[in-house]
Amino acid sequence: MSDAEVLPERTRMHKDDRRSAIIVEAIRIIGERGYQACSINELAKRCGLTTAGLLHHFGSKEGVLIALLKERDRRDADAISGRLGLHRDQDLSREQVLTMLHAIVRQNAGQPHLVRLYAILRAEALVENHPAGAFFLERERATFGLFAAVIEPHVADASATARQLQAAMQGLEVQWLRENCAFDLVAEWDKVADKLLH
Amino acid sequence: MSDAEVLPERTRMHKDDRRSAIIVEAIRIIGERGYQACSINELAKRCGLTTAGLLHHFGSKEGVLIALLKERDRRDADAISGRLGLHRDQDLSREQVLTMLHAIVRQNAGQPHLVRLYAILRAEALVENHPAGAFFLERERATFGLFAAVIEPHVADASATARQLQAAMQGLEVQWLRENCAFDLVAEWDKVADKLLH
Amino acid sequence: MSDAEVLPERTRMHKDDRRSAIIVEAIRIIGERGYQACSINELAKRCGLTTAGLLHHFGSKEGVLIALLKERDRRDADAISGRLGLHRDQDLSREQVLTMLHAIVRQNAGQPHLVRLYAILRAEALVENHPAGAFFLERERATFGLFAAVIEPHVADASATARQLQAAMQGLEVQWLRENCAFDLVAEWDKVADKLLH
Amino acid sequence: MSDAEVLPERTRMHKDDRRSAIIVEAIRIIGERGYQACSINELAKRCGLTTAGLLHHFGSKEGVLIALLKERDRRDADAISGRLGLHRDQDLSREQVLTMLHAIVRQNAGQPHLVRLYAILRAEALVENHPAGAFFLERERATFGLFAAVIEPHVADASATARQLQAAMQGLEVQWLRENCAFDLVAEWDKVADKLLH
DNA sequence: TATGAATGAGCTTTCATTCAT
DNA sequence: TATGAATGAAAGCTCATTCAT
């Protein structure tokens, strides 16, 4: 009621600007609490509008999450498959592969709140009927596919190795978050990636 | 639809029996939905008693979680440090280390609901002030310590390798759950463990 | 019994109308049971809306009480200090003082439900951390101050006499309520006031 | 659960000792919170036994209150009517009456927790169907009767004056409690009593 | 584009009480 | 004389959502 916290804009915004602003804030709040434990009331308050106002843009709480994931998907496409996927047709050297994985992790290391968001949602989405379930199923498969494709020339069992890279990357990220980013995520990644690619 | 679902006993039980029964059910329900999203109402219903009756034994929802974690901790001590810790004073051969890690994962593979529970809670506990936060911080550290100790004789950077083993194991488990246990967790683990230990 | 009881409108109202309606009903219900023993569930029902609907306007049970007290304060300012305070600069004769005190009590005698409200809350607010504690501390002080100011020219120990007037007035009111308004509050007050002002 | 607060005796006591101990504690807790807002759970905890154990002695929460009031009644009979009532047949001088009223208030001033208990209950008992309702109705009448009897020889309107004394005494006590016993209750009482008895 | 009133369902927790032991 | 398991009812409050404006 009376603490008022931030209270930003409160102005009437253009549709797309408002949506973007909400998604930005949703990334923060869901990254802090997870999806189920965060309330759209609070999200709305932080965005400086009413719950009803927020719902006007996304229809439902789930709608916010879906929009957020789609939005992130577009951006991640630029980051990940933008790095790996575009070269999919031409073979990359082992060094080039390592460089790209390194780049991915380095970018993550600079955005811990996004890493948090994914780490928390990834596990939360394991519960049945979770609205992000399909998204992560698809997303993990896609990442797996990309990894497998680029390392194919360099390892015997590309499929297994791809899985290992993915597992190690996500596992490290969770450790890193738990320890409050206290170790050098990129350095640790480079070590394990080198091992896993022989 | 059929809300009657389970509706067991409804009888009067002895303290420890009731507590055990509740914890067993709590593992299932928290493993299905996570802690925050599960309600003690439903837990109580599934256990065949009232919410107030359940609270009589644990005091609060958080009390159930803490009791559950402590209980699991005792059992896991037998499973993990029972395998690794007891031999801590005497050096294990590389083969022996792999055998033990294999045993751990094999045991997990036989209890997917427990793996789920930990996978979900592990991530959920990343949120600030989560009641399981301290537990997982300590638990991950302990596991890390044990791993580091047993592999010490066999690798150059035991600390980094221990982290890698832990990350890969947890990462694989999440993948395994997401794909509905559709791949052979133990086999995949053996591959990655072998690589990470040179 | 008949649980339907009142069940009024159930319509959509404007903010201030709704707030006023709720406060009116809150005065009745708190005057009947006291604050702690009354439930906002019942208050809401009597007002013809949901608990959540009621909470939409006041935020919490305590919020209702605070709003109620503030609202009454404004009105009482007209009644009490409206009678006494406005003449504070110019000295009142002993007769005029008695006339004003008489007027206050006569007004109270016409609103027994309000007298009840104050009598019950005044005592309930003695418990530690009661939400109305600060309110009554301040309110009693203010009344004391006003009494002291107007009687100052007419008695030796204005401070003691002010306290006596206040005590007698409140004590009489409680007796009057206990005996179901069976005696003439105003007459009894006039007698004691006359004595206390020599 | 784990704070344990005081945890006294916990031994098996004789029936009457236990009842006394509980009533002593009940006076404190009801004097702090009032009757409705205090819970027999907490009362039991403070007494060092179970809720069920406590109920074994008094049957119900209301039973505790009734027992407490009866118990106090016996003691107050010694204090009040012990002072006033015993001399009822023989007339007291005005000085003697003042001395006795003085003695009553002085005794109260030494037991603020008891004054609190009565002040809070007296108002709380105004609510309909309050278990202490009948008790206070009767008690106030008795006090009124005693006051009227002893002052009869000294004032014109004994009935009105008795009411005034009673009102002033109770009103002063409430003020005294609200201000944390910060003024001299007995001195203020002597002033007002002297005035009310001419 | 957004608000404000209102809801229904649900939440955790507290409470007084019962009953077998 | 007391305990411990268990209950039914109720409490205050939060949440996602709807609808008229």
PDB file of C-alpha atoms in Angstrom, chain D residues 44-170:
ATOM      1  CA  ALA D  44      -0.773 -24.270  28.594  1.00  0.00           C
ATOM      2  CA  LYS D  45       2.723 -23.808  27.211  1.00  0.00           C
ATOM      3  CA  ARG D  46       3.471 -21.144  29.770  1.00  0.00           C
ATOM      4  CA  CYS D  47       2.214 -23.435  32.516  1.00  0.00           C
ATOM      5  CA  GLY D  48       4.410 -26.239  31.326  1.00  0.00           C
ATOM      6  CA  LEU D  49       1.766 -28.684  30.225  1.00  0.00           C
ATOM      7  CA  THR D  50      -0.196 -29.680  27.183  1.00  0.00           C
ATOM      8  CA  THR D  51      -3.369 -28.027  26.001  1.00  0.00           C
ATOM      9  CA  ALA D  52      -5.144 -31.275  26.655  1.00  0.00           C
ATOM     10  CA  GLY D  53      -3.598 -31.383  30.098  1.00  0.00           C
ATOM     11  CA  LEU D  54      -4.891 -27.935  30.873  1.00  0.00           C
ATOM     12  CA  LEU D  55      -8.333 -28.741  29.559  1.00  0.00           C
ATOM     13  CA  HIS D  56      -8.379 -31.762  31.780  1.00  0.00           C
ATOM     14  CA  HIS D  57      -8.589 -29.383  34.726  1.00  0.00           C
ATOM     15  CA  PHE D  58     -11.021 -26.802  33.436  1.00  0.00           C
ATOM     16  CA  GLY D  59     -12.980 -28.474  30.688  1.00  0.00           C
ATOM     17  CA  SER D  60     -12.917 -25.557  28.305  1.00  0.00           C
ATOM     18  CA  LYS D  61     -11.412 -22.169  27.715  1.00  0.00           C
ATOM     19  CA  GLU D  62     -14.454 -20.560  29.218  1.00  0.00           C
ATOM     20  CA  GLY D  63     -14.011 -22.816  32.210  1.00  0.00           C
ATOM     21  CA  VAL D  64     -10.636 -21.263  32.870  1.00  0.00           C
ATOM     22  CA  LEU D  65     -12.111 -17.790  32.804  1.00  0.00           C
ATOM     23  CA  ILE D  66     -14.982 -18.688  35.075  1.00  0.00           C
ATOM     24  CA  ALA D  67     -12.665 -20.361  37.554  1.00  0.00           C
ATOM     25  CA  LEU D  68     -10.368 -17.362  37.451  1.00  0.00           C
ATOM     26  CA  LEU D  69     -13.197 -14.955  38.100  1.00  0.00           C
ATOM     27  CA  LYS D  70     -14.597 -17.029  40.935  1.00  0.00           C
ATOM     28  CA  GLU D  71     -11.175 -17.277  42.483  1.00  0.00           C
ATOM     29  CA  ARG D  72     -10.627 -13.528  42.214  1.00  0.00           C
ATOM     30  CA  ASP D  73     -14.073 -12.934  43.574  1.00  0.00           C
ATOM     31  CA  ARG D  74     -13.229 -14.752  46.759  1.00  0.00           C
ATOM     32  CA  ARG D  75     -10.075 -12.744  47.208  1.00  0.00           C
ATOM     33  CA  ASP D  76     -11.707  -9.455  46.336  1.00  0.00           C
ATOM     34  CA  ALA D  77     -14.371 -10.172  48.870  1.00  0.00           C
ATOM     35  CA  ASP D  78     -11.655 -10.090  51.462  1.00  0.00           C
ATOM     36  CA  ALA D  79     -10.215  -6.893  50.094  1.00  0.00           C
ATOM     37  CA  ILE D  80     -13.262  -4.771  49.285  1.00  0.00           C
ATOM     38  CA  SER D  81     -16.245  -5.933  51.211  1.00  0.00           C
ATOM     39  CA  GLY D  82     -13.697  -7.012  53.802  1.00  0.00           C
ATOM     40  CA  ARG D  83     -12.983  -3.347  54.209  1.00  0.00           C
ATOM     41  CA  LEU D  84     -16.378  -1.869  53.602  1.00  0.00           C
ATOM     42  CA  GLY D  85     -18.927  -4.582  54.008  1.00  0.00           C
ATOM     43  CA  LEU D  86     -18.002  -5.747  57.432  1.00  0.00           C
ATOM     44  CA  HIS D  87     -18.781  -2.335  58.851  1.00  0.00           C
ATOM     45  CA  ARG D  88     -21.987  -2.118  56.967  1.00  0.00           C
ATOM     46  CA  ASP D  89     -24.198  -2.235  60.015  1.00  0.00           C
ATOM     47  CA  GLN D  90     -22.382   0.526  61.825  1.00  0.00           C
ATOM     48  CA  ASP D  91     -22.060   3.941  60.236  1.00  0.00           C
ATOM     49  CA  LEU D  92     -18.640   5.105  59.113  1.00  0.00           C
ATOM     50  CA  SER D  93     -17.525   8.702  59.393  1.00  0.00           C
ATOM     51  CA  ARG D  94     -16.708  10.594  56.192  1.00  0.00           C
ATOM     52  CA  GLU D  95     -13.038  10.316  57.052  1.00  0.00           C
ATOM     53  CA  GLN D  96     -13.316   6.596  57.541  1.00  0.00           C
ATOM     54  CA  VAL D  97     -15.006   6.185  54.186  1.00  0.00           C
ATOM     55  CA  LEU D  98     -12.272   8.118  52.449  1.00  0.00           C
ATOM     56  CA  THR D  99      -9.656   6.066  54.224  1.00  0.00           C
ATOM     57  CA  MET D 100     -11.179   2.873  53.002  1.00  0.00           C
ATOM     58  CA  LEU D 101     -11.518   3.985  49.424  1.00  0.00           C
ATOM     59  CA  HIS D 102      -7.958   5.136  49.660  1.00  0.00           C
ATOM     60  CA  ALA D 103      -6.935   1.697  50.873  1.00  0.00           C
ATOM     61  CA  ILE D 104      -8.676   0.002  47.969  1.00  0.00           C
ATOM     62  CA  VAL D 105      -6.986   2.154  45.388  1.00  0.00           C
ATOM     63  CA  ARG D 106      -3.632   1.869  47.087  1.00  0.00           C
ATOM     64  CA  GLN D 107      -3.884  -1.874  46.959  1.00  0.00           C
ATOM     65  CA  ASN D 108      -4.772  -1.733  43.267  1.00  0.00           C
ATOM     66  CA  ALA D 109      -1.842   0.545  42.595  1.00  0.00           C
ATOM     67  CA  GLY D 110       0.396  -2.205  43.867  1.00  0.00           C
ATOM     68  CA  GLN D 111      -1.046  -4.800  41.471  1.00  0.00           C
ATOM     69  CA  PRO D 112      -1.179  -3.199  38.065  1.00  0.00           C
ATOM     70  CA  HIS D 113      -1.465  -6.553  36.320  1.00  0.00           C
ATOM     71  CA  LEU D 114      -4.688  -7.231  38.189  1.00  0.00           C
ATOM     72  CA  VAL D 115      -5.966  -3.765  37.374  1.00  0.00           C
ATOM     73  CA  ARG D 116      -5.185  -4.477  33.744  1.00  0.00           C
ATOM     74  CA  LEU D 117      -7.034  -7.755  33.884  1.00  0.00           C
ATOM     75  CA  TYR D 118     -10.166  -6.121  35.199  1.00  0.00           C
ATOM     76  CA  ALA D 119      -9.940  -3.066  32.979  1.00  0.00           C
ATOM     77  CA  ILE D 120      -9.664  -5.171  29.855  1.00  0.00           C
ATOM     78  CA  LEU D 121     -12.212  -7.779  30.846  1.00  0.00           C
ATOM     79  CA  ARG D 122     -14.666  -5.168  32.049  1.00  0.00           C
ATOM     80  CA  ALA D 123     -14.856  -3.669  28.589  1.00  0.00           C
ATOM     81  CA  GLU D 124     -14.598  -6.939  26.711  1.00  0.00           C
ATOM     82  CA  ALA D 125     -17.484  -8.260  28.758  1.00  0.00           C
ATOM     83  CA  LEU D 126     -19.701  -5.621  27.166  1.00  0.00           C
ATOM     84  CA  VAL D 127     -19.952  -7.739  24.032  1.00  0.00           C
ATOM     85  CA  GLU D 128     -23.017  -9.884  23.851  1.00  0.00           C
ATOM     86  CA  ASN D 129     -22.803 -13.421  25.212  1.00  0.00           C
ATOM     87  CA  HIS D 130     -19.383 -12.812  26.655  1.00  0.00           C
ATOM     88  CA  PRO D 131     -18.700 -15.444  29.291  1.00  0.00           C
ATOM     89  CA  ALA D 132     -17.751 -12.767  31.790  1.00  0.00           C
ATOM     90  CA  GLY D 133     -20.842 -10.699  31.091  1.00  0.00           C
ATOM     91  CA  ALA D 134     -22.931 -11.919  34.000  1.00  0.00           C
ATOM     92  CA  PHE D 135     -19.966 -11.783  36.311  1.00  0.00           C
ATOM     93  CA  PHE D 136     -19.289  -8.118  35.694  1.00  0.00           C
ATOM     94  CA  LEU D 137     -22.939  -7.168  35.739  1.00  0.00           C
ATOM     95  CA  GLU D 138     -23.244  -8.675  39.185  1.00  0.00           C
ATOM     96  CA  ARG D 139     -19.868  -7.417  40.371  1.00  0.00           C
ATOM     97  CA  GLU D 140     -20.441  -3.834  39.361  1.00  0.00           C
ATOM     98  CA  ARG D 141     -23.795  -3.890  41.037  1.00  0.00           C
ATOM     99  CA  ALA D 142     -22.315  -5.227  44.227  1.00  0.00           C
ATOM    100  CA  THR D 143     -19.609  -2.600  44.299  1.00  0.00           C
ATOM    101  CA  PHE D 144     -22.177   0.065  43.591  1.00  0.00           C
ATOM    102  CA  GLY D 145     -24.305  -1.225  46.445  1.00  0.00           C
ATOM    103  CA  LEU D 146     -21.412  -1.201  48.874  1.00  0.00           C
ATOM    104  CA  PHE D 147     -20.353   2.281  47.906  1.00  0.00           C
ATOM    105  CA  ALA D 148     -23.908   3.568  48.210  1.00  0.00           C
ATOM    106  CA  ALA D 149     -24.321   1.999  51.618  1.00  0.00           C
ATOM    107  CA  VAL D 150     -21.237   3.456  53.233  1.00  0.00           C
ATOM    108  CA  ILE D 151     -21.658   6.972  51.866  1.00  0.00           C
ATOM    109  CA  GLU D 152     -25.349   7.120  52.581  1.00  0.00           C
ATOM    110  CA  PRO D 153     -24.999   9.169  55.756  1.00  0.00           C
ATOM    111  CA  HIS D 154     -22.717  11.730  54.158  1.00  0.00           C
ATOM    112  CA  VAL D 155     -24.231  12.797  50.879  1.00  0.00           C
ATOM    113  CA  ALA D 156     -27.625  13.879  49.613  1.00  0.00           C
ATOM    114  CA  ASP D 157     -27.862  11.609  46.588  1.00  0.00           C
ATOM    115  CA  ALA D 158     -25.974   8.513  47.685  1.00  0.00           C
ATOM    116  CA  SER D 159     -26.917   6.522  44.617  1.00  0.00           C
ATOM    117  CA  ALA D 160     -25.606   9.116  42.185  1.00  0.00           C
ATOM    118  CA  THR D 161     -22.450   9.639  44.178  1.00  0.00           C
ATOM    119  CA  ALA D 162     -21.749   5.934  44.387  1.00  0.00           C
ATOM    120  CA  ARG D 163     -21.999   5.767  40.644  1.00  0.00           C
ATOM    121  CA  GLN D 164     -19.654   8.700  40.319  1.00  0.00           C
ATOM    122  CA  LEU D 165     -17.061   7.183  42.609  1.00  0.00           C
ATOM    123  CA  GLN D 166     -17.176   3.944  40.719  1.00  0.00           C
ATOM    124  CA  ALA D 167     -16.941   5.686  37.359  1.00  0.00           C
ATOM    125  CA  ALA D 168     -14.074   7.898  38.416  1.00  0.00           C
ATOM    126  CA  MET D 169     -12.136   5.030  39.933  1.00  0.00           C
ATOM    127  CA  GLN D 170     -12.405   2.851  36.863  1.00  0.00           C
TER     128      GLN D 170
END
